[in-house]
Short mmCIF file of C-alpha atoms (C1' of nucleotides) in Angstrom, two decimals:
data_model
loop_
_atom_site.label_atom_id
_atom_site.label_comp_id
_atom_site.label_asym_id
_atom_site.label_seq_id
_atom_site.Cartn_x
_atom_site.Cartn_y
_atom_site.Cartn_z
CA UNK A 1 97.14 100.17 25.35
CA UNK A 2 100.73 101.17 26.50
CA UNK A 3 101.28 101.53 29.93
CA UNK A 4 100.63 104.97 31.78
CA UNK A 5 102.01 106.61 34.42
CA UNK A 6 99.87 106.95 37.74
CA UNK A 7 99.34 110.68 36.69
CA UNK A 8 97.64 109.96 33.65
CA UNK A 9 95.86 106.92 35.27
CA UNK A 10 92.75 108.59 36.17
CA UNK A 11 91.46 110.48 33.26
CA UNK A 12 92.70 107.08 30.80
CA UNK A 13 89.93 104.81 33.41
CA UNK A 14 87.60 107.44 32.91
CA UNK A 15 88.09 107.62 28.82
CA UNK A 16 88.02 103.78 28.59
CA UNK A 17 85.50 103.16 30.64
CA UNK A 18 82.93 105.78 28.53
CA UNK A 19 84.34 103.56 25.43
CA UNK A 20 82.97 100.54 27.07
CA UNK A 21 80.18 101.85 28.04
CA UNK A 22 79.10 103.38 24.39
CA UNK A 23 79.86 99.96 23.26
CA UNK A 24 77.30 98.25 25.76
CA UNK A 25 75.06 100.31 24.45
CA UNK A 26 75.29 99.87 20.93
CA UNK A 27 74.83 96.17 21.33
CA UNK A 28 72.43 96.55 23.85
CA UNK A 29 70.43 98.66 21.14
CA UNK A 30 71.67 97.65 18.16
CA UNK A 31 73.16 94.03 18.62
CA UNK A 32 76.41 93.23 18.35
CA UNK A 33 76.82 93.17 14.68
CA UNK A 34 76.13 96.99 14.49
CA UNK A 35 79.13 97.00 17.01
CA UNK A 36 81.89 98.56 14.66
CA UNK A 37 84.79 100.61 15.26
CA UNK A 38 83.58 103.19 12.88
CA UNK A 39 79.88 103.33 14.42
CA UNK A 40 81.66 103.49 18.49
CA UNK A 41 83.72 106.14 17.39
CA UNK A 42 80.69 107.90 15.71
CA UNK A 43 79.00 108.19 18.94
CA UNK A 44 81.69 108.91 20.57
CA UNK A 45 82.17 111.87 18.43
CA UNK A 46 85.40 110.83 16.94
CA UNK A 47 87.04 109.02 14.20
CA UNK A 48 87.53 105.21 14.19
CA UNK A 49 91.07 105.08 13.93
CA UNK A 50 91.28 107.42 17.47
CA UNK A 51 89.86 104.56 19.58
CA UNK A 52 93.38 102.95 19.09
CA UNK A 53 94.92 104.76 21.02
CA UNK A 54 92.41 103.69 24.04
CA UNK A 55 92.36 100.26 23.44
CA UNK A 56 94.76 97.93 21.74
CA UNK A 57 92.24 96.32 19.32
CA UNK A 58 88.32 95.28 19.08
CA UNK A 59 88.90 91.63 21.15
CA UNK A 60 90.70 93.96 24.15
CA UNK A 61 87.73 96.42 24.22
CA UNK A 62 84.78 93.32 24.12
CA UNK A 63 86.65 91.71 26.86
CA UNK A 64 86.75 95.11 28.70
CA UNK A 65 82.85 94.79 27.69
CA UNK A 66 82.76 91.75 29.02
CA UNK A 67 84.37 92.45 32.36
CA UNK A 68 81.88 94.97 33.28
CA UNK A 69 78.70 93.10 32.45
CA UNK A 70 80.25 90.09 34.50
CA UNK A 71 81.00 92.80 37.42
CA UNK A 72 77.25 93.48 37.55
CA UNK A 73 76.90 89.68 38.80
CA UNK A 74 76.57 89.23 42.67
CA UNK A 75 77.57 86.11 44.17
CA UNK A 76 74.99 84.83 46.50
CA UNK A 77 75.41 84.15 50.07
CA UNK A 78 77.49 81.48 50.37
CA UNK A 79 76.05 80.01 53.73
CA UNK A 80 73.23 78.82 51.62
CA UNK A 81 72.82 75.36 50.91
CA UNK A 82 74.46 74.58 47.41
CA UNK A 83 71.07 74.09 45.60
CA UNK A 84 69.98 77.47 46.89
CA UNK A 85 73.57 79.35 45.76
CA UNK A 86 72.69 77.70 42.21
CA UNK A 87 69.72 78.53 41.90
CA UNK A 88 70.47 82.44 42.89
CA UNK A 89 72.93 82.33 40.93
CA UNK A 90 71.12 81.70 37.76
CA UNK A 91 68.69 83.72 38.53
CA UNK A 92 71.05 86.72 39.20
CA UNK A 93 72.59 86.14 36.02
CA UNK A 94 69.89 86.14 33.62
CA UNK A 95 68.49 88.74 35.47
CA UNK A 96 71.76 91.18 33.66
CA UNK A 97 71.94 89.54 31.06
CA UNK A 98 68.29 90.33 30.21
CA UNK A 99 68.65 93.94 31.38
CA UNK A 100 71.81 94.30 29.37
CA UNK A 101 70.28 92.93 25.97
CA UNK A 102 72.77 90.95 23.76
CA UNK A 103 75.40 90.69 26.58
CA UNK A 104 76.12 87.07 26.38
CA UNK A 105 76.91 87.20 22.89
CA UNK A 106 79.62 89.50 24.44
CA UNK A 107 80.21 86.65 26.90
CA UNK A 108 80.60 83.93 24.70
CA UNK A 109 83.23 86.01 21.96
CA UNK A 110 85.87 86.22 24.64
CA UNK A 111 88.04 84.56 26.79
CA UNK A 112 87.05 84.51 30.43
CA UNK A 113 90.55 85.06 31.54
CA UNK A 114 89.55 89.03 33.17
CA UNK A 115 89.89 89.22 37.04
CA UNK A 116 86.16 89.33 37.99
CA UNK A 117 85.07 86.92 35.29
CA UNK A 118 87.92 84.55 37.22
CA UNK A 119 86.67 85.19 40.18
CA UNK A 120 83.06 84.39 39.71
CA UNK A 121 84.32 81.02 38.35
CA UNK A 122 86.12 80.40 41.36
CA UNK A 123 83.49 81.29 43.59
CA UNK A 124 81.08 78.58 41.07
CA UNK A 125 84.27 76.23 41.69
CA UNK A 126 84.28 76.35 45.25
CA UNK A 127 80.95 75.87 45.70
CA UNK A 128 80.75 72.72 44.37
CA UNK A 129 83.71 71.91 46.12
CA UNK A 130 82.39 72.33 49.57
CA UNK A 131 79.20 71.04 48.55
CA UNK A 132 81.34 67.83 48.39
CA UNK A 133 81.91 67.14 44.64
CA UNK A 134 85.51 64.73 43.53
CA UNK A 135 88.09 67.20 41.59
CA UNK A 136 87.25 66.14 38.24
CA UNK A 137 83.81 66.83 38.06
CA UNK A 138 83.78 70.48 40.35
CA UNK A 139 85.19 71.19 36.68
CA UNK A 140 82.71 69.68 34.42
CA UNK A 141 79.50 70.78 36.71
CA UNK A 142 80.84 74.44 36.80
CA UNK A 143 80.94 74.49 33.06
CA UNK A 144 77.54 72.69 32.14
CA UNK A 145 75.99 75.61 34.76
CA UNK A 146 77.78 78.56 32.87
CA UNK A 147 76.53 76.80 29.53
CA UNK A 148 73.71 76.57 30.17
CA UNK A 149 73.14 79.61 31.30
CA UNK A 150 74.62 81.50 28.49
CA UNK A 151 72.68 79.14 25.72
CA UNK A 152 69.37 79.47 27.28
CA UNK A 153 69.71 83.51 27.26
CA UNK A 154 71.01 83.67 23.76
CA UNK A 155 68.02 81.46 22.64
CA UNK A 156 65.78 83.54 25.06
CA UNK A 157 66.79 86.32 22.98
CA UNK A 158 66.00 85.14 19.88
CA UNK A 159 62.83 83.90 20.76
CA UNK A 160 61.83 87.03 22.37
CA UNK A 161 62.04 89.55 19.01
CA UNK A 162 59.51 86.69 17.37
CA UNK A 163 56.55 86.70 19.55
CA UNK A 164 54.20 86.70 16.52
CA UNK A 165 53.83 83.10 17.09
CA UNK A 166 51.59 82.20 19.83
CA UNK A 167 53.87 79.16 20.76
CA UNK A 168 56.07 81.17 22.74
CA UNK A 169 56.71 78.96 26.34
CA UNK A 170 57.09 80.90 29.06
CA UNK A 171 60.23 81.36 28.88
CA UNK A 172 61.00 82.01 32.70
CA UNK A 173 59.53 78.80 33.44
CA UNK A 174 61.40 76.98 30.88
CA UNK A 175 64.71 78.35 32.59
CA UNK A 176 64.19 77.31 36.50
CA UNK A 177 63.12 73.91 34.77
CA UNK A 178 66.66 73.62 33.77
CA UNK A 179 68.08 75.33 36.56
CA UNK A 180 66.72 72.21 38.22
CA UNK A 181 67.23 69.09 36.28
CA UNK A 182 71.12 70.69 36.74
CA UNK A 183 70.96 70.62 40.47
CA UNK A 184 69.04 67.63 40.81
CA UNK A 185 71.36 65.61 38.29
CA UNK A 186 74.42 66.64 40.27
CA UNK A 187 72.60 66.00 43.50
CA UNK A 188 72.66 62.44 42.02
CA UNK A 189 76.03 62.50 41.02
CA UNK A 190 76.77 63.65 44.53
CA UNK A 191 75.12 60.61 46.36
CA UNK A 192 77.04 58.40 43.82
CA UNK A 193 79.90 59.34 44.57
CA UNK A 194 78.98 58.71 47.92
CA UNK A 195 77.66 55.18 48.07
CA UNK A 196 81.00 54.42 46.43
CA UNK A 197 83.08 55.28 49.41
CA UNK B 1 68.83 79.50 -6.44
CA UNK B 2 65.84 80.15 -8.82
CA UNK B 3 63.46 77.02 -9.60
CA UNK B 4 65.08 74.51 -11.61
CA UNK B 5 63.27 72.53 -14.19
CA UNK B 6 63.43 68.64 -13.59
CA UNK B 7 65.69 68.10 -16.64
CA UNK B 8 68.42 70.51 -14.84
CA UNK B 9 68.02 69.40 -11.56
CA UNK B 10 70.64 66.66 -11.27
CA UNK B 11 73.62 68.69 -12.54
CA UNK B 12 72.26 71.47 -9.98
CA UNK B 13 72.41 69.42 -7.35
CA UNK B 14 76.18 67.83 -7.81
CA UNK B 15 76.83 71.26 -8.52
CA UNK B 16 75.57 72.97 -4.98
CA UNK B 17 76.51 69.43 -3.44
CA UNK B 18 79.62 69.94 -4.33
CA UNK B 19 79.91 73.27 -3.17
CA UNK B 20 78.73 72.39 -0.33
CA UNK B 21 81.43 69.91 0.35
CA UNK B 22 84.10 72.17 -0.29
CA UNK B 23 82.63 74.45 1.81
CA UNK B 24 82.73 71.77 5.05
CA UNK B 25 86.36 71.32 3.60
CA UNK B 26 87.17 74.49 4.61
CA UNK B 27 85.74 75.43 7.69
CA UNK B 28 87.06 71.77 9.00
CA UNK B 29 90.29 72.51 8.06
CA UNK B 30 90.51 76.20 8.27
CA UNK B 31 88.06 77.26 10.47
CA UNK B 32 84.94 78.76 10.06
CA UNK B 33 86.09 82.63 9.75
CA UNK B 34 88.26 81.40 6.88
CA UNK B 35 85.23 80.38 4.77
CA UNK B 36 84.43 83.55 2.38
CA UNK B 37 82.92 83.52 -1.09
CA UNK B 38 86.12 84.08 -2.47
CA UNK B 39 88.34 81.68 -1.03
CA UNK B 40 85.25 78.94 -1.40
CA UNK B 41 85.09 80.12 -5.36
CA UNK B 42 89.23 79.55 -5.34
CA UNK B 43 88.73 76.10 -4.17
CA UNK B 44 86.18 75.44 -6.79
CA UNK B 45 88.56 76.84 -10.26
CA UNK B 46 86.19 79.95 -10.43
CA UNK B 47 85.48 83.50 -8.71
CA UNK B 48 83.16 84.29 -6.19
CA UNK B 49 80.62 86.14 -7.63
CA UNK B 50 80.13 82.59 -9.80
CA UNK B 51 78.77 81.55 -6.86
CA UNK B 52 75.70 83.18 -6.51
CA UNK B 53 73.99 81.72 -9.39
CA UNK B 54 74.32 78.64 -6.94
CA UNK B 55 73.29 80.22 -4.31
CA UNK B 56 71.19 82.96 -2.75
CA UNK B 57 73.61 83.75 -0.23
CA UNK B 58 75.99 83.22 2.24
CA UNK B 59 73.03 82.21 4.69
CA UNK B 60 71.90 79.59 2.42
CA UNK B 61 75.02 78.11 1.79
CA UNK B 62 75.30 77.75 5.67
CA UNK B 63 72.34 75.86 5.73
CA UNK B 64 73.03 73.92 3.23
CA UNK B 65 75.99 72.78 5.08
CA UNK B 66 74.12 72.43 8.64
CA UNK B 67 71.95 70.09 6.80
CA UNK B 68 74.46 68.45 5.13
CA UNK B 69 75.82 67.81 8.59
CA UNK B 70 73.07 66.62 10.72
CA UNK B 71 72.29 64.04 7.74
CA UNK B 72 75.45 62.04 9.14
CA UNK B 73 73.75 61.70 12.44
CA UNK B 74 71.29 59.09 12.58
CA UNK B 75 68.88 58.68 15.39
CA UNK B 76 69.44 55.57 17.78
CA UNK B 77 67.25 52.44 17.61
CA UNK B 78 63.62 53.82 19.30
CA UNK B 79 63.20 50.40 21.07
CA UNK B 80 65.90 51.08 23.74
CA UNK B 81 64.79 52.56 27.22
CA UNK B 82 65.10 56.34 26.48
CA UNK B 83 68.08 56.84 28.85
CA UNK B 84 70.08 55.00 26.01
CA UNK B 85 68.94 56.12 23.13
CA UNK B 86 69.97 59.75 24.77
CA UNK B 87 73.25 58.75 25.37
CA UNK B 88 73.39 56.83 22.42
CA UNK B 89 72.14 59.86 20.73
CA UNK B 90 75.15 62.15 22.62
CA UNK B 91 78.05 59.82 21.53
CA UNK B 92 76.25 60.13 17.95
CA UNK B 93 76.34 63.77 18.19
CA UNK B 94 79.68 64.13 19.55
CA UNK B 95 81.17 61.63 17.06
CA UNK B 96 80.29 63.66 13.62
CA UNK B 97 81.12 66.91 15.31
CA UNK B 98 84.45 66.07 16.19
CA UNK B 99 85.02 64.32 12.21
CA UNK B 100 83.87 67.24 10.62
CA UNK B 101 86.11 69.78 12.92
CA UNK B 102 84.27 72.89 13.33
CA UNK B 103 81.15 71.91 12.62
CA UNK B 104 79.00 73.02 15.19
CA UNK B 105 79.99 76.34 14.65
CA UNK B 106 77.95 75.49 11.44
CA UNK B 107 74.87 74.35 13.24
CA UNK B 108 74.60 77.36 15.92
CA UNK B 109 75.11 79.88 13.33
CA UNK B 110 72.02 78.84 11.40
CA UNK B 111 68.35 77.99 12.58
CA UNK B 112 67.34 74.23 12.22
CA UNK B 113 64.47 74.91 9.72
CA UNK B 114 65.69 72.58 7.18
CA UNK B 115 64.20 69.05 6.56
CA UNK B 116 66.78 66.32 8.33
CA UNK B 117 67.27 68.74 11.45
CA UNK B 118 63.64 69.10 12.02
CA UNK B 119 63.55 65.38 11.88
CA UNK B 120 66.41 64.64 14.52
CA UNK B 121 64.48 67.81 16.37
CA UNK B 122 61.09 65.53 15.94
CA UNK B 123 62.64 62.34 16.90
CA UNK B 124 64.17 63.88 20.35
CA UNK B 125 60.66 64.93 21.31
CA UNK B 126 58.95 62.02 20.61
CA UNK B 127 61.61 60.29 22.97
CA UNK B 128 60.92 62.43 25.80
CA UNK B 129 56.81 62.36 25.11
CA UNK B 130 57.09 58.51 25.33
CA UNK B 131 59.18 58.96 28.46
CA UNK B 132 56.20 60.30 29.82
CA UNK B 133 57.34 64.36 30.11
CA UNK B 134 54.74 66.61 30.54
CA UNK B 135 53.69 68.93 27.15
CA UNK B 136 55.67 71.57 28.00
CA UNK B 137 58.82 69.80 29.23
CA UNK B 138 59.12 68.25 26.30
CA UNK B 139 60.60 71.30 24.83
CA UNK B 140 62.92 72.58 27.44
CA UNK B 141 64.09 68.76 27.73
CA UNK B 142 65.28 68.73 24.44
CA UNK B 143 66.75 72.13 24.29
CA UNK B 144 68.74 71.59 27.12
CA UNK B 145 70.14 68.43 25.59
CA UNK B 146 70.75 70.36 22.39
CA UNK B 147 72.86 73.13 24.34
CA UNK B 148 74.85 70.88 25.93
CA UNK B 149 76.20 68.99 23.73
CA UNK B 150 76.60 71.96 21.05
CA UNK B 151 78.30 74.62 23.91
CA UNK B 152 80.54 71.02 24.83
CA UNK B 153 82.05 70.50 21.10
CA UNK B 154 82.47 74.42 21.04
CA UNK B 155 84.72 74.11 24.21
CA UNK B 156 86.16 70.72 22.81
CA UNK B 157 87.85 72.19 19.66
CA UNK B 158 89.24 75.42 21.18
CA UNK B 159 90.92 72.70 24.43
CA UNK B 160 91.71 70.35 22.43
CA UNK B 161 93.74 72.79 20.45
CA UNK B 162 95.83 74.02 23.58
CA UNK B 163 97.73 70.50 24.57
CA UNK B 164 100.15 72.69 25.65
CA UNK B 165 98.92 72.69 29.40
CA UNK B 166 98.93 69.35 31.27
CA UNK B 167 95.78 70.99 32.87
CA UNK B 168 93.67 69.50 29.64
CA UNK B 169 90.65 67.81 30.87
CA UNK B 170 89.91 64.41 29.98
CA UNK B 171 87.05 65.35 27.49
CA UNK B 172 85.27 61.99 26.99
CA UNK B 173 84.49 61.82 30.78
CA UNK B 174 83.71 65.17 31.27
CA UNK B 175 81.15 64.64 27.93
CA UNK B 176 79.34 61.66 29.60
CA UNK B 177 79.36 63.15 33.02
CA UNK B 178 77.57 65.83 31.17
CA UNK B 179 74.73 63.55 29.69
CA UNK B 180 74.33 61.55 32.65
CA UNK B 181 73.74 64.99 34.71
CA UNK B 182 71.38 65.42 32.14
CA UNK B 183 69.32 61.91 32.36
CA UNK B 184 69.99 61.69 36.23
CA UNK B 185 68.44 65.53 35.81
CA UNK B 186 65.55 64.32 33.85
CA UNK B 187 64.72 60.91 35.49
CA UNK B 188 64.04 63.07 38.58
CA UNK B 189 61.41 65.24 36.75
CA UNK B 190 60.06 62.34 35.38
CA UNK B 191 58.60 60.75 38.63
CA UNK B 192 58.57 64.44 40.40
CA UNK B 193 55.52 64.65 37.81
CA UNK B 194 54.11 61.20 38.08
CA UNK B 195 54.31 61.65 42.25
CA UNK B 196 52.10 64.69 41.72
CA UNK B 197 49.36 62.78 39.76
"C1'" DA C 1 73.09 78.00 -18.63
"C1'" DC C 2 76.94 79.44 -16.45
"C1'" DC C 3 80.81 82.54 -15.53
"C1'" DT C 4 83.37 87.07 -15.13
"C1'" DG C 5 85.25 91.97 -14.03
"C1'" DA C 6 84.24 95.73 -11.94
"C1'" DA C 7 82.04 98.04 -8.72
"C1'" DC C 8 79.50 99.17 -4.14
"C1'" DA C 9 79.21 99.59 0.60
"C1'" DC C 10 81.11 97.90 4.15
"C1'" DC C 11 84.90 95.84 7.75
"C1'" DG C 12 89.42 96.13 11.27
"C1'" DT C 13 93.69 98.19 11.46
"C1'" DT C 14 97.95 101.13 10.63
"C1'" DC C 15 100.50 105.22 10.34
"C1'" DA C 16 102.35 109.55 9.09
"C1'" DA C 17 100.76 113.84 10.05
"C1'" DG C 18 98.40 117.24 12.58
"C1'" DT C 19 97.20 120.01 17.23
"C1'" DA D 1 98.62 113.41 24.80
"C1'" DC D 2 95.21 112.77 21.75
"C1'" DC D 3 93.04 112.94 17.22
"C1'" DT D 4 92.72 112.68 12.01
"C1'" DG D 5 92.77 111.46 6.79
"C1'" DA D 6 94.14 108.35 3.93
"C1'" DA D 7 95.32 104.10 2.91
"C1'" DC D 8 95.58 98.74 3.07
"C1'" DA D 9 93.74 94.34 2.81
"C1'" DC D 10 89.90 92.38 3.42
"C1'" DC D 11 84.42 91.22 3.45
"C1'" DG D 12 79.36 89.94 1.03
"C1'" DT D 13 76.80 91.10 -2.78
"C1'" DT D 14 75.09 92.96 -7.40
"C1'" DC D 15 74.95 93.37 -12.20
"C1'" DA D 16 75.91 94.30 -16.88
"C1'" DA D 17 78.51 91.85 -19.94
"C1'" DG D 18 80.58 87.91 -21.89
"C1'" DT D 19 80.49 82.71 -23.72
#
DNA sequence: ACCTGAACACCGTTCAAGT
DNA sequence: ACCTGAACACCGTTCAAGT
């Protein structure tokens, strides 16, 4: 995308934004492998090669894609104890990424390096901060949680299309049950750290 | 790959073994997206529709090299307290992933359906039954393990690629901080059920 | 039994040319 | 400012034809 001028800001948001949008939907319908350039632009009622000149290439529109599932995210309250925020969290996030079907595979195919995706990790950051973790590991906890998160939906997806088989677990419970062993391992790495002082 | 007779089997198999092999060459040392049928054939001295008479498809070459994979990971002696055979497991894990560069990408783009995976799949369960998790813990126990270590090597080979910022992690801490969330997670849910019998 | 050339139906991307 | 047709350099896969 080359730069605009103010003037032509607003109509350019609007285009782009209806690109990402007809993209979310095509993966959300279709997965992401039906997710060309050729099929967008078919729905879009144009030609393939006209979406370059709304967006530089197919990484810059996923991570636009990306952006705006991560913007329907909500950080919880942060006066909440730390276990609580966690556990919100998760739920909050696998509550969109259910509702927005094959969004994590968006997730995981881009950098998280756009502003809202930065700030939820800084809000993820900071809570284990205050909740009284050393440097090192606010780093390492932060990116087990968003791992975790993101593998369990992509498998919950998978498992989901094949429920032929009645051994299907519920998969809602299996989720909170790993919600928890994460906050109640890093509750013990908490008092660890701790006892050591 | 059609049925072989017994008397062709042997050459079969150093053939596809070996195409296996130079498939792992590849995607260790080019990266997975640089694996085609073509440049695979190239390696081999012929062209890539040769290939096919070797093997099905694409898919089945993939799994050929998951399994191929996993078989360098053997499962820790079952006599230790399960706490160390899971971390003994983890180092396992981590070690042939990071030899054979690229690897997981490998084992997450294929389902573990073939023999040896099913085994290590088999052998993680039984750790956890003996443990003493309940039925369906058992499962999302061994998941979870799964994930982590598979979404941590992902992360591992795109940091460790970027030394350029001092900001690198040190990723053999951050690995066992991981696994240790994990059993500290688990040990919890462990007596959690037996306080409830 | 094993390999090949040529083709098919796709990709992402570029670019001169249109309006 | 926005769109297009045509092309380029790729994919995986098939199949009749060669040896």
């Amino acid at each position: 995308m080359r730069k605009k001028k103010p003037s032509e800001r607003k109509t350019n948001k609007l285009d782009q934004s209806l690109i990402v949008h007809a993209a979310i939907d095509i993966i959300q319908e279709e997965g992401i492998d039906k997710l060309t350039m050729r099929r967008l632009a078919q729905k879009l009622n144009i030609k393939g090669a006209s979406l370059y000149w709304h967006v530089q290439d197919k990484n810059e529109l996923l991570s636009l894609a990306a952006e705006e599932i991560c913007q329907r995210i909500q950080f919880p309250d942060e006066r909440l104890p730390w276990e609580e925020q966690l556990l919100e969290f998760g739920r909050r996030c696998r509550n969109t990424y259910l509702q927005i079907r094959n969004s994590v595979h968006v997730l995981v195919a881009t950098p998280p390096i756009t502003p809202y995706r930065m700030h939820l990790i800084h809000k993820i950051n900071r809570l284990f901060e205050l909740a009284g973790f050393k440097k090192e590991d606010v780093f390492s906890a932060g990116w087990m949680l968003n791992n975790y998160i993101c593998s369990f939906i992509l498998d919950e997806y998978r498992l989901a299309d094949m429920e032929s088989d009645v051994g299907v677990p519920d998969l809602e419970r299996e989720f909170y049950f790993g919600i928890d062993v994460l906050i109640k391992g890093f509750r013990y790495k908490l008092q660890e750290g701790r006892t050591k002082l």
